[in-house]
Amino acid sequence: ATFKGWMDIMYAAVDSREVCEQPQFEVFFSMYTYFVIFIIFGSFFMLNLFIGVVISNFNQQRKKISGKDLFLTEEQKKYYNALKKLGSKKPQRPIPRPQNVFQGFLFDMVSHKAFDITVVTLICLNMVIMMAENNQESVKIVLNQINYFFVAVFTAECIIKILALRHYFFTSGWNIFDLAVVVISLVGLGLSEGFKKFISPTLLRICRLARIGRILRLIRRARGIRTLLFALLMSLPALFNIGLLLFLVMFIYAIVGMTNFACLGWEGGIDNLFNFQTFDGSMLCLFQITTSAGWDGLLVPLLKGPSSCAPNLDLKQEQRKNCTNKGIGILFFVSYVIISFLIVVNMYIAVILENFSVATEESTDPLCEDDFDMFYETWGKFDPQATQFIEYSALSDFADALAEPLRIPKPNKIQLITMDLPIVSGDKIHCLDILLAFTKRVLREYGNLEGLDLHIEEKFIASNPTKVPIKPITTTLKRKQEEVSALIIQRAFRRHLVQR
């Protein structure tokens, strides 16, 4: 059922005859059908059903313990997920454009989307060139020249960015990563050209491998890859706990194995490296069994009985005859395969699948991290000092400047008025109020969300300690009502004056 050695058993069964008779090639041909049926139902169906039960119960227990989503509808969960994402964000002061003409030109070039697209294209081309490396001398010379070109291009990119962004260049982790890759590439080239005779070739290869790091820059633009990495990062704490559980199981079984099977002879899967005579040898054997590889080879010497005792151990004859116990051995191996390979290892799969499902759900939500990043990037253009407020008169232009799905194209004044956004003194509106309103618009204001609004507002204020709560003096809807009321009063007063 674990697919280990089943073909050898099948061939032996197909060639088998009566007791004490020599085997004959495929004399029992119908046994092929037996083994195929057993593999389909015993392995493909039952084994995967076992794994499915483990994963299902793992997920149920996890939801029970965490109490996840017990009191939220599906619509509220979507809204809550969106609010969790925006609650951890805050307005960032945009990098100011340099006053110097040359630096300003470089800043505009670096800020343009075409610059990023060009760099990504060059990274992909560099990866293709790296895949084309081989041992032909003529090809090596050409590839080295091309590599010099790419190193020069990426070095120029870093220099341009440093000149354009000045000290702001070092506020981005990606920029520091790019700089590190370029520096390592330059060091590798310098060592390979000037100190080739004094430097180990292994060190030069490691420096060349740093070029592969450039491909990681695509992660921030590849949403699918980010989803996979996010699922993996979410899984790491749980995977660590499962790893500790697996180590505990292996530790216990290693002690049991050393106690009962230390005298097994070196045959089958038992040798000077894989044996139960030492703790590290026992752990190696158990790790091999955990991968379901070769566990039958470890079991064979045990099933042979006293003849499999290790001849190199100084044991008395009575001890040698009792050095193995088939019943304990079968129970030991079968129980360990079930616990480690079928249960604990499949917990890894359960954790990764669960977190991948969560990450996929979040990536398919109406609003994602990229949308909120876009909101604050656009906000920075209207609030360059990062005060977290914009003028009410600029709200229409701001809503039109956003990208989908948060964008409200012009004419949008009526929609913005009906959102009933709070206005503080100075005719200003806070970014959180705008973002909450725009988020509700995208999600169609599912369910009773007042409590969620309050929770996220508290989270936002906690992440922005410089924000001073300001009590609103009116709202966009009240402002419009006041304006309409004033117009009606003015019109009535004029009519009264005309009648007099």
Short mmCIF file of C-alpha atoms in Angstrom, two decimals:
data_model
loop_
_atom_site.label_atom_id
_atom_site.label_comp_id
_atom_site.label_asym_id
_atom_site.label_seq_id
_atom_site.Cartn_x
_atom_site.Cartn_y
_atom_site.Cartn_z
CA ALA A 1 0.00 0.00 0.00
CA THR A 2 3.00 2.32 0.40
CA PHE A 3 4.17 1.45 -3.17
CA LYS A 4 7.47 0.11 -1.80
CA GLY A 5 8.61 -3.11 -3.53
CA TRP A 6 5.15 -3.99 -4.84
CA MET A 7 6.38 -4.72 -8.38
CA ASP A 8 8.91 -7.33 -7.16
CA ILE A 9 6.17 -9.02 -5.15
CA MET A 10 3.84 -8.92 -8.17
CA TYR A 11 6.41 -10.52 -10.50
CA ALA A 12 7.12 -13.26 -7.94
CA ALA A 13 3.39 -13.96 -7.55
CA VAL A 14 2.79 -14.07 -11.33
CA ASP A 15 5.63 -16.60 -11.78
CA SER A 16 4.70 -18.73 -8.75
CA ARG A 17 3.41 -22.31 -8.94
CA GLU A 18 2.57 -24.92 -6.31
CA VAL A 19 4.68 -25.50 -3.19
CA CYS A 20 8.12 -27.01 -3.95
CA GLU A 21 7.73 -26.31 -7.68
CA GLN A 22 10.05 -24.11 -9.70
CA PRO A 23 8.60 -20.73 -10.78
CA GLN A 24 7.59 -20.32 -14.41
CA PHE A 25 7.41 -17.05 -16.36
CA GLU A 26 3.88 -15.54 -16.08
CA VAL A 27 2.28 -18.91 -15.35
CA PHE A 28 -0.24 -17.20 -13.06
CA PHE A 29 -1.06 -14.30 -15.40
CA SER A 30 -4.32 -13.39 -13.65
CA MET A 31 -2.33 -12.17 -10.63
CA TYR A 32 -1.60 -9.00 -12.61
CA THR A 33 -5.29 -8.13 -12.29
CA TYR A 34 -5.22 -8.80 -8.56
CA PHE A 35 -2.31 -6.43 -7.96
CA VAL A 36 -3.72 -3.71 -10.23
CA ILE A 37 -7.05 -3.83 -8.38
CA PHE A 38 -5.27 -3.76 -5.01
CA ILE A 39 -3.14 -0.76 -6.02
CA ILE A 40 -6.21 1.13 -7.23
CA PHE A 41 -8.36 0.46 -4.16
CA GLY A 42 -5.75 -0.28 -1.50
CA SER A 43 -3.32 2.51 -2.37
CA PHE A 44 -4.89 5.13 -4.64
CA PHE A 45 -8.29 5.09 -2.94
CA MET A 46 -7.84 3.97 0.68
CA LEU A 47 -4.46 5.63 1.23
CA ASN A 48 -5.67 8.97 -0.13
CA LEU A 49 -8.90 8.58 1.83
CA PHE A 50 -6.77 8.15 4.95
CA ILE A 51 -4.80 11.28 4.06
CA GLY A 52 -8.05 13.16 3.36
CA VAL A 53 -9.43 12.25 6.79
CA VAL A 54 -6.22 13.44 8.48
CA ILE A 55 -6.29 16.75 6.61
CA SER A 56 -10.02 17.27 7.19
CA ASN A 57 -9.81 16.65 10.94
CA PHE A 58 -6.70 18.81 11.18
CA ASN A 59 -8.52 21.74 9.58
CA GLN A 60 -11.60 21.23 11.77
CA GLN A 61 -9.54 21.23 14.96
CA ARG A 62 -7.63 24.29 13.80
CA LYS A 63 -10.84 26.23 13.19
CA LYS A 64 -12.24 25.12 16.56
CA ILE A 65 -9.17 26.30 18.43
CA SER A 66 -8.84 29.59 16.59
CA GLY A 67 -12.59 30.22 16.44
CA LYS A 68 -12.05 31.53 12.95
CA ASP A 69 -15.05 32.97 11.15
CA LEU A 70 -17.57 31.50 13.61
CA PHE A 71 -19.71 34.62 13.86
CA LEU A 72 -19.22 36.20 10.42
CA THR A 73 -21.20 35.68 7.25
CA GLU A 74 -19.39 35.13 3.96
CA GLU A 75 -20.02 38.74 2.99
CA GLN A 76 -18.74 40.03 6.32
CA LYS A 77 -15.62 37.87 6.02
CA LYS A 78 -14.78 39.51 2.69
CA TYR A 79 -15.25 42.95 4.18
CA TYR A 80 -13.31 42.04 7.32
CA ASN A 81 -10.39 40.69 5.28
CA ALA A 82 -10.30 43.91 3.28
CA LEU A 83 -10.35 46.01 6.45
CA LYS A 84 -7.54 43.95 7.99
CA LYS A 85 -5.39 44.79 4.99
CA LEU A 86 -6.10 48.51 5.06
CA GLY A 87 -5.85 48.71 8.85
CA SER A 88 -2.14 47.97 8.75
CA LYS A 89 -1.49 50.63 6.11
CA LYS A 90 -0.84 54.31 6.58
CA PRO A 91 -0.10 57.24 4.29
CA GLN A 92 3.53 57.54 3.24
CA ARG A 93 5.21 60.78 2.33
CA PRO A 94 6.19 60.49 -1.34
CA ILE A 95 9.82 60.91 -2.35
CA PRO A 96 10.21 64.57 -3.36
CA ARG A 97 11.46 65.35 -6.83
CA PRO A 98 15.04 66.75 -6.79
CA GLN A 99 15.50 70.44 -7.54
CA ASN A 100 18.57 69.74 -9.69
CA VAL A 101 17.63 69.53 -13.38
CA PHE A 102 19.75 66.45 -14.12
CA GLN A 103 18.60 64.60 -10.99
CA GLY A 104 15.02 65.60 -11.77
CA PHE A 105 15.35 64.05 -15.23
CA LEU A 106 16.70 60.83 -13.70
CA PHE A 107 13.90 60.86 -11.10
CA ASP A 108 11.23 61.13 -13.81
CA MET A 109 12.90 58.31 -15.75
CA VAL A 110 13.11 56.00 -12.72
CA SER A 111 9.50 56.76 -11.72
CA HIS A 112 8.15 55.86 -15.17
CA LYS A 113 6.60 52.41 -15.64
CA ALA A 114 8.62 51.85 -18.81
CA PHE A 115 11.81 51.88 -16.72
CA ASP A 116 10.60 49.01 -14.53
CA ILE A 117 9.38 47.05 -17.56
CA THR A 118 12.78 47.45 -19.23
CA VAL A 119 14.62 46.26 -16.12
CA VAL A 120 12.35 43.22 -15.75
CA THR A 121 12.90 42.34 -19.42
CA LEU A 122 16.67 42.55 -18.95
CA ILE A 123 16.44 40.32 -15.86
CA CYS A 124 14.54 37.68 -17.85
CA LEU A 125 17.08 37.86 -20.68
CA ASN A 126 19.89 37.49 -18.16
CA MET A 127 18.26 34.33 -16.79
CA VAL A 128 18.01 32.91 -20.32
CA ILE A 129 21.72 33.58 -20.89
CA MET A 130 22.60 31.90 -17.61
CA MET A 131 20.66 28.79 -18.67
CA ALA A 132 22.68 28.64 -21.91
CA GLU A 133 26.04 28.13 -20.16
CA ASN A 134 28.07 25.03 -21.16
CA ASN A 135 31.68 23.83 -21.37
CA GLN A 136 32.41 24.85 -24.97
CA GLU A 137 35.20 27.43 -24.92
CA SER A 138 33.78 29.55 -27.76
CA VAL A 139 30.36 29.70 -26.11
CA LYS A 140 31.94 30.55 -22.75
CA ILE A 141 33.73 33.57 -24.23
CA VAL A 142 30.52 34.93 -25.77
CA LEU A 143 28.49 34.33 -22.60
CA ASN A 144 31.14 36.04 -20.48
CA GLN A 145 30.98 39.13 -22.70
CA ILE A 146 27.19 39.15 -22.43
CA ASN A 147 27.48 38.75 -18.66
CA TYR A 148 29.76 41.81 -18.52
CA PHE A 149 27.08 43.72 -20.40
CA PHE A 150 24.35 42.74 -17.94
CA VAL A 151 26.53 43.55 -14.92
CA ALA A 152 27.26 46.97 -16.44
CA VAL A 153 23.55 47.57 -17.12
CA PHE A 154 22.44 46.64 -13.61
CA THR A 155 25.28 48.66 -12.10
CA ALA A 156 24.18 51.66 -14.15
CA GLU A 157 20.60 51.10 -12.97
CA CYS A 158 21.71 51.21 -9.32
CA ILE A 159 23.77 54.36 -9.88
CA ILE A 160 20.88 56.08 -11.66
CA LYS A 161 18.49 55.17 -8.84
CA ILE A 162 20.90 56.41 -6.17
CA LEU A 163 21.36 59.72 -8.00
CA ALA A 164 17.61 60.11 -8.55
CA LEU A 165 16.34 58.98 -5.15
CA ARG A 166 19.30 60.21 -3.04
CA HIS A 167 19.13 58.90 0.55
CA TYR A 168 15.56 57.71 -0.04
CA PHE A 169 17.07 54.88 -2.09
CA PHE A 170 18.07 53.10 1.13
CA THR A 171 14.57 53.26 2.65
CA SER A 172 13.40 50.43 0.37
CA GLY A 173 14.39 46.85 1.12
CA TRP A 174 14.18 45.94 -2.57
CA ASN A 175 16.64 48.69 -3.47
CA ILE A 176 19.11 47.46 -0.85
CA PHE A 177 18.68 43.92 -2.19
CA ASP A 178 19.39 45.11 -5.75
CA LEU A 179 22.48 46.96 -4.55
CA ALA A 180 23.75 43.85 -2.72
CA VAL A 181 23.31 41.70 -5.85
CA VAL A 182 25.20 44.24 -7.96
CA VAL A 183 28.05 44.51 -5.42
CA ILE A 184 28.41 40.72 -5.21
CA SER A 185 28.37 40.49 -9.02
CA LEU A 186 31.12 43.12 -9.28
CA VAL A 187 33.17 41.38 -6.59
CA GLY A 188 32.77 38.08 -8.45
CA LEU A 189 33.96 39.65 -11.70
CA GLY A 190 36.92 41.28 -9.97
CA LEU A 191 37.98 38.05 -8.31
CA SER A 192 37.59 36.00 -11.49
CA GLU A 193 39.69 38.42 -13.52
CA GLY A 194 42.38 39.61 -11.12
CA PHE A 195 42.74 36.87 -8.51
CA LYS A 196 41.72 33.71 -10.36
CA LYS A 197 44.95 31.93 -9.39
CA PHE A 198 44.59 32.74 -5.69
CA ILE A 199 40.83 32.29 -5.21
CA SER A 200 39.00 28.98 -4.88
CA PRO A 201 36.78 28.22 -7.93
CA THR A 202 33.96 27.37 -5.50
CA LEU A 203 33.97 30.96 -4.19
CA LEU A 204 33.75 32.29 -7.74
CA ARG A 205 30.79 30.01 -8.46
CA ILE A 206 29.03 31.30 -5.34
CA CYS A 207 29.56 34.89 -6.52
CA ARG A 208 28.10 33.97 -9.91
CA LEU A 209 25.09 32.40 -8.21
CA ALA A 210 24.30 35.82 -6.73
CA ARG A 211 23.11 36.82 -10.20
CA ILE A 212 20.21 34.41 -9.78
CA GLY A 213 18.96 36.68 -7.00
CA ARG A 214 17.89 39.22 -9.61
CA ILE A 215 15.00 36.99 -10.58
CA LEU A 216 13.59 37.49 -7.07
CA ARG A 217 12.81 41.08 -8.08
CA LEU A 218 10.01 39.69 -10.21
CA ILE A 219 8.21 38.52 -7.06
CA ARG A 220 6.92 41.98 -6.21
CA ARG A 221 5.29 42.17 -9.65
CA ALA A 222 4.17 38.53 -9.99
CA ARG A 223 0.99 38.22 -7.97
CA GLY A 224 0.77 34.43 -8.34
CA ILE A 225 4.29 33.88 -7.02
CA ARG A 226 3.59 36.24 -4.14
CA THR A 227 0.54 34.14 -3.26
CA LEU A 228 2.64 30.96 -3.13
CA LEU A 229 5.35 32.59 -1.02
CA PHE A 230 2.74 34.12 1.27
CA ALA A 231 1.22 30.65 1.80
CA LEU A 232 4.66 29.25 2.61
CA LEU A 233 5.46 32.05 5.06
CA MET A 234 2.08 31.59 6.76
CA SER A 235 2.86 27.87 7.11
CA LEU A 236 6.32 28.23 8.68
CA PRO A 237 5.25 28.44 12.38
CA ALA A 238 2.95 25.42 12.06
CA LEU A 239 5.54 23.50 10.05
CA PHE A 240 8.09 24.15 12.79
CA ASN A 241 5.71 22.73 15.41
CA ILE A 242 5.02 19.66 13.28
CA GLY A 243 8.76 19.23 12.79
CA LEU A 244 9.22 19.20 16.57
CA LEU A 245 6.48 16.57 16.85
CA LEU A 246 8.17 14.45 14.18
CA PHE A 247 11.52 14.79 15.96
CA LEU A 248 9.91 13.67 19.23
CA VAL A 249 8.43 10.59 17.53
CA MET A 250 11.77 9.80 15.88
CA PHE A 251 13.61 10.25 19.19
CA ILE A 252 11.33 7.79 21.00
CA TYR A 253 11.47 5.22 18.21
CA ALA A 254 15.27 5.60 17.95
CA ILE A 255 15.65 4.65 21.62
CA VAL A 256 13.26 1.70 21.15
CA GLY A 257 15.17 0.62 18.03
CA MET A 258 18.54 0.77 19.80
CA THR A 259 17.12 -1.29 22.66
CA ASN A 260 15.67 -4.06 20.48
CA PHE A 261 17.53 -4.10 17.14
CA ALA A 262 21.12 -3.10 17.92
CA CYS A 263 22.33 -6.63 17.16
CA LEU A 264 20.94 -6.91 13.63
CA GLY A 265 23.53 -8.11 11.09
CA TRP A 266 24.72 -5.91 8.24
CA GLU A 267 22.59 -7.12 5.37
CA GLY A 268 19.69 -5.77 3.32
CA GLY A 269 19.24 -2.15 4.32
CA ILE A 270 21.41 -2.48 7.45
CA ASP A 271 25.06 -1.46 7.03
CA ASN A 272 27.76 0.52 8.80
CA LEU A 273 25.82 3.77 8.24
CA PHE A 274 22.17 2.72 8.56
CA ASN A 275 21.80 0.61 11.71
CA PHE A 276 20.34 0.68 15.21
CA GLN A 277 23.65 0.36 17.08
CA THR A 278 24.03 4.13 17.60
CA PHE A 279 21.59 6.98 18.10
CA ASP A 280 22.60 8.84 14.94
CA GLY A 281 22.36 5.63 12.91
CA SER A 282 18.89 4.99 14.31
CA MET A 283 17.80 8.53 13.43
CA LEU A 284 19.07 8.06 9.87
CA CYS A 285 17.10 4.83 9.53
CA LEU A 286 13.95 6.46 10.87
CA PHE A 287 14.35 9.49 8.60
CA GLN A 288 14.65 7.10 5.66
CA ILE A 289 11.44 5.34 6.74
CA THR A 290 9.69 8.72 7.09
CA THR A 291 10.14 9.23 3.34
CA SER A 292 8.76 5.66 2.81
CA ALA A 293 12.02 4.78 1.04
CA GLY A 294 13.79 1.50 1.82
CA TRP A 295 11.92 0.60 4.98
CA ASP A 296 11.36 -2.93 3.66
CA GLY A 297 15.14 -3.37 3.36
CA LEU A 298 15.49 -2.53 7.05
CA LEU A 299 12.77 -5.03 7.95
CA VAL A 300 14.26 -7.98 6.02
CA PRO A 301 17.22 -8.71 8.39
CA LEU A 302 14.84 -8.62 11.35
CA LEU A 303 12.47 -11.19 9.82
CA LYS A 304 15.33 -13.64 9.23
CA GLY A 305 15.58 -14.29 12.95
CA PRO A 306 18.68 -15.22 14.98
CA SER A 307 20.78 -15.78 11.85
CA SER A 308 20.77 -12.04 11.30
CA CYS A 309 22.64 -11.25 14.51
CA ALA A 310 25.66 -9.03 14.04
CA PRO A 311 28.80 -11.22 14.02
CA ASN A 312 31.04 -8.35 15.05
CA LEU A 313 29.39 -7.92 18.45
CA ASP A 314 30.74 -9.81 21.45
CA LEU A 315 27.58 -11.68 22.49
CA LYS A 316 27.00 -15.02 24.14
CA GLN A 317 25.18 -17.72 22.19
CA GLU A 318 22.02 -17.34 24.30
CA GLN A 319 22.01 -13.60 23.66
CA ARG A 320 22.63 -14.08 19.95
CA LYS A 321 19.59 -16.35 19.61
CA ASN A 322 17.39 -13.80 21.30
CA CYS A 323 18.79 -10.69 19.62
CA THR A 324 15.67 -10.11 17.50
CA ASN A 325 11.94 -10.38 18.05
CA LYS A 326 9.86 -10.59 14.88
CA GLY A 327 6.63 -9.51 16.56
CA ILE A 328 8.17 -6.42 18.10
CA GLY A 329 9.95 -5.65 14.83
CA ILE A 330 6.81 -5.82 12.71
CA LEU A 331 4.88 -3.71 15.23
CA PHE A 332 7.78 -1.24 15.40
CA PHE A 333 8.05 -0.67 11.64
CA VAL A 334 4.33 -0.74 10.82
CA SER A 335 3.41 1.65 13.65
CA TYR A 336 6.22 4.05 12.74
CA VAL A 337 5.26 4.09 9.04
CA ILE A 338 1.64 4.87 9.99
CA ILE A 339 2.53 7.58 12.53
CA SER A 340 5.33 9.29 10.62
CA PHE A 341 4.61 8.78 6.93
CA LEU A 342 0.81 8.63 6.94
CA ILE A 343 -0.03 11.05 9.77
CA VAL A 344 2.74 13.47 10.74
CA VAL A 345 4.16 14.02 7.25
CA ASN A 346 0.67 14.54 5.86
CA MET A 347 0.15 17.23 8.48
CA TYR A 348 2.74 19.21 6.52
CA ILE A 349 0.54 18.83 3.46
CA ALA A 350 -2.54 19.82 5.48
CA VAL A 351 -0.90 23.01 6.77
CA ILE A 352 0.41 24.07 3.36
CA LEU A 353 -2.92 23.32 1.64
CA GLU A 354 -4.86 25.23 4.29
CA ASN A 355 -2.64 28.29 4.08
CA PHE A 356 -2.51 28.12 0.30
CA SER A 357 -6.31 28.06 0.31
CA VAL A 358 -6.37 31.10 2.60
CA ALA A 359 -3.80 32.92 0.46
CA THR A 360 -5.72 32.08 -2.72
CA GLU A 361 -8.98 33.30 -1.20
CA GLU A 362 -7.32 36.56 -0.22
CA SER A 363 -5.85 36.96 -3.70
CA THR A 364 -9.33 36.54 -5.21
CA ASP A 365 -10.95 39.00 -2.80
CA PRO A 366 -12.49 42.11 -4.38
CA LEU A 367 -9.75 44.18 -2.73
CA CYS A 368 -6.15 43.14 -2.17
CA GLU A 369 -2.92 44.62 -0.82
CA ASP A 370 -2.05 46.07 -4.22
CA ASP A 371 -5.29 48.08 -4.28
CA PHE A 372 -4.55 49.68 -0.92
CA ASP A 373 -0.95 50.35 -1.94
CA MET A 374 -2.30 52.06 -5.05
CA PHE A 375 -4.69 54.12 -2.88
CA TYR A 376 -1.88 55.43 -0.67
CA GLU A 377 0.42 55.98 -3.63
CA THR A 378 -2.24 58.19 -5.23
CA TRP A 379 -2.95 59.78 -1.85
CA GLY A 380 0.68 60.86 -1.61
CA LYS A 381 0.25 63.03 -4.71
CA PHE A 382 -2.64 64.93 -3.08
CA ASP A 383 -1.10 64.95 0.42
CA PRO A 384 2.67 65.36 -0.12
CA GLN A 385 3.27 66.22 3.55
CA ALA A 386 1.54 63.01 4.78
CA THR A 387 -0.89 64.95 7.00
CA GLN A 388 -3.54 62.23 6.40
CA PHE A 389 -6.01 64.92 5.26
CA ILE A 390 -6.96 66.42 1.90
CA GLU A 391 -9.19 69.36 1.00
CA TYR A 392 -12.83 68.53 0.38
CA SER A 393 -12.56 70.39 -2.93
CA ALA A 394 -9.87 67.91 -4.08
CA LEU A 395 -11.95 64.82 -3.26
CA SER A 396 -13.51 64.56 -6.72
CA ASP A 397 -10.14 64.72 -8.48
CA PHE A 398 -8.67 62.20 -6.03
CA ALA A 399 -11.49 59.69 -6.56
CA ASP A 400 -11.07 59.99 -10.33
CA ALA A 401 -7.27 59.55 -10.10
CA LEU A 402 -7.51 56.15 -8.40
CA ALA A 403 -7.23 52.88 -10.33
CA GLU A 404 -9.94 50.24 -10.39
CA PRO A 405 -11.70 48.93 -8.36
CA LEU A 406 -11.54 51.90 -5.94
CA ARG A 407 -11.81 54.53 -8.69
CA ILE A 408 -14.96 56.64 -8.94
CA PRO A 409 -14.81 58.32 -12.36
CA LYS A 410 -16.15 61.80 -12.98
CA PRO A 411 -18.86 63.01 -12.73
CA ASN A 412 -18.73 61.67 -9.19
CA LYS A 413 -19.86 64.49 -6.91
CA ILE A 414 -23.29 62.99 -6.23
CA GLN A 415 -21.78 59.60 -5.29
CA LEU A 416 -19.26 61.25 -2.99
CA ILE A 417 -21.95 63.34 -1.30
CA THR A 418 -24.14 60.29 -0.63
CA MET A 419 -21.20 58.55 1.09
CA ASP A 420 -21.72 60.99 3.99
CA LEU A 421 -17.99 61.46 4.63
CA PRO A 422 -17.03 63.32 7.85
CA ILE A 423 -15.54 66.79 7.32
CA VAL A 424 -13.28 68.36 9.95
CA SER A 425 -12.38 71.99 10.44
CA GLY A 426 -10.63 73.54 7.48
CA ASP A 427 -12.88 71.64 5.05
CA LYS A 428 -10.65 68.56 5.17
CA ILE A 429 -11.37 64.82 5.06
CA HIS A 430 -9.28 62.07 6.65
CA CYS A 431 -7.83 59.31 4.46
CA LEU A 432 -9.26 56.50 6.62
CA ASP A 433 -12.79 57.85 6.26
CA ILE A 434 -12.37 58.01 2.48
CA LEU A 435 -10.84 54.54 2.26
CA LEU A 436 -13.53 52.97 4.45
CA ALA A 437 -16.24 54.55 2.32
CA PHE A 438 -14.63 53.48 -0.95
CA THR A 439 -14.12 49.95 0.43
CA LYS A 440 -17.78 49.72 1.40
CA ARG A 441 -18.73 50.86 -2.09
CA VAL A 442 -16.69 48.09 -3.70
CA LEU A 443 -18.02 45.43 -1.33
CA ARG A 444 -21.60 46.75 -1.50
CA GLU A 445 -21.75 47.30 2.28
CA TYR A 446 -22.44 43.71 3.30
CA GLY A 447 -24.15 43.05 6.60
CA ASN A 448 -23.86 44.90 9.89
CA LEU A 449 -20.32 46.25 9.80
CA GLU A 450 -20.33 49.01 12.41
CA GLY A 451 -18.30 46.97 14.90
CA LEU A 452 -15.78 46.06 12.24
CA ASP A 453 -15.38 49.72 11.27
CA LEU A 454 -14.61 50.62 14.88
CA HIS A 455 -12.12 47.75 15.23
CA ILE A 456 -10.20 48.75 12.11
CA GLU A 457 -10.23 52.44 13.03
CA GLU A 458 -8.66 51.58 16.39
CA LYS A 459 -6.05 49.46 14.59
CA PHE A 460 -5.31 52.31 12.17
CA ILE A 461 -4.90 54.83 15.01
CA ALA A 462 -2.59 52.40 16.84
CA SER A 463 -0.38 52.14 13.75
CA ASN A 464 -0.39 55.94 13.41
CA PRO A 465 0.53 57.28 16.88
CA THR A 466 1.04 60.80 15.47
CA LYS A 467 -2.61 61.05 14.46
CA VAL A 468 -4.61 63.36 16.71
CA PRO A 469 -8.34 62.50 16.77
CA ILE A 470 -10.30 65.45 15.36
CA LYS A 471 -14.04 65.64 15.84
CA PRO A 472 -15.88 66.20 12.55
CA ILE A 473 -17.94 69.37 12.28
CA THR A 474 -20.17 68.14 9.45
CA THR A 475 -20.42 65.57 6.64
CA THR A 476 -20.57 65.73 2.87
CA LEU A 477 -24.29 64.93 2.93
CA LYS A 478 -25.05 67.52 5.61
CA ARG A 479 -22.92 70.07 3.75
CA LYS A 480 -24.98 69.52 0.60
CA GLN A 481 -28.20 69.73 2.60
CA GLU A 482 -26.97 72.99 4.14
CA GLU A 483 -26.10 74.37 0.70
CA VAL A 484 -29.51 73.38 -0.71
CA SER A 485 -31.25 74.86 2.35
CA ALA A 486 -29.27 78.09 1.94
CA LEU A 487 -30.24 78.30 -1.74
CA ILE A 488 -33.92 77.78 -0.89
CA ILE A 489 -33.77 80.47 1.79
CA GLN A 490 -31.99 82.88 -0.57
CA ARG A 491 -34.51 82.21 -3.32
CA ALA A 492 -37.42 82.76 -0.92
CA PHE A 493 -35.87 85.95 0.41
CA ARG A 494 -35.37 87.33 -3.12
CA ARG A 495 -38.97 86.47 -3.97
CA HIS A 496 -40.06 88.27 -0.80
CA LEU A 497 -38.07 91.36 -1.79
CA VAL A 498 -39.58 91.35 -5.31
CA GLN A 499 -43.12 91.10 -3.91
CA ARG A 500 -42.49 94.14 -1.68
#
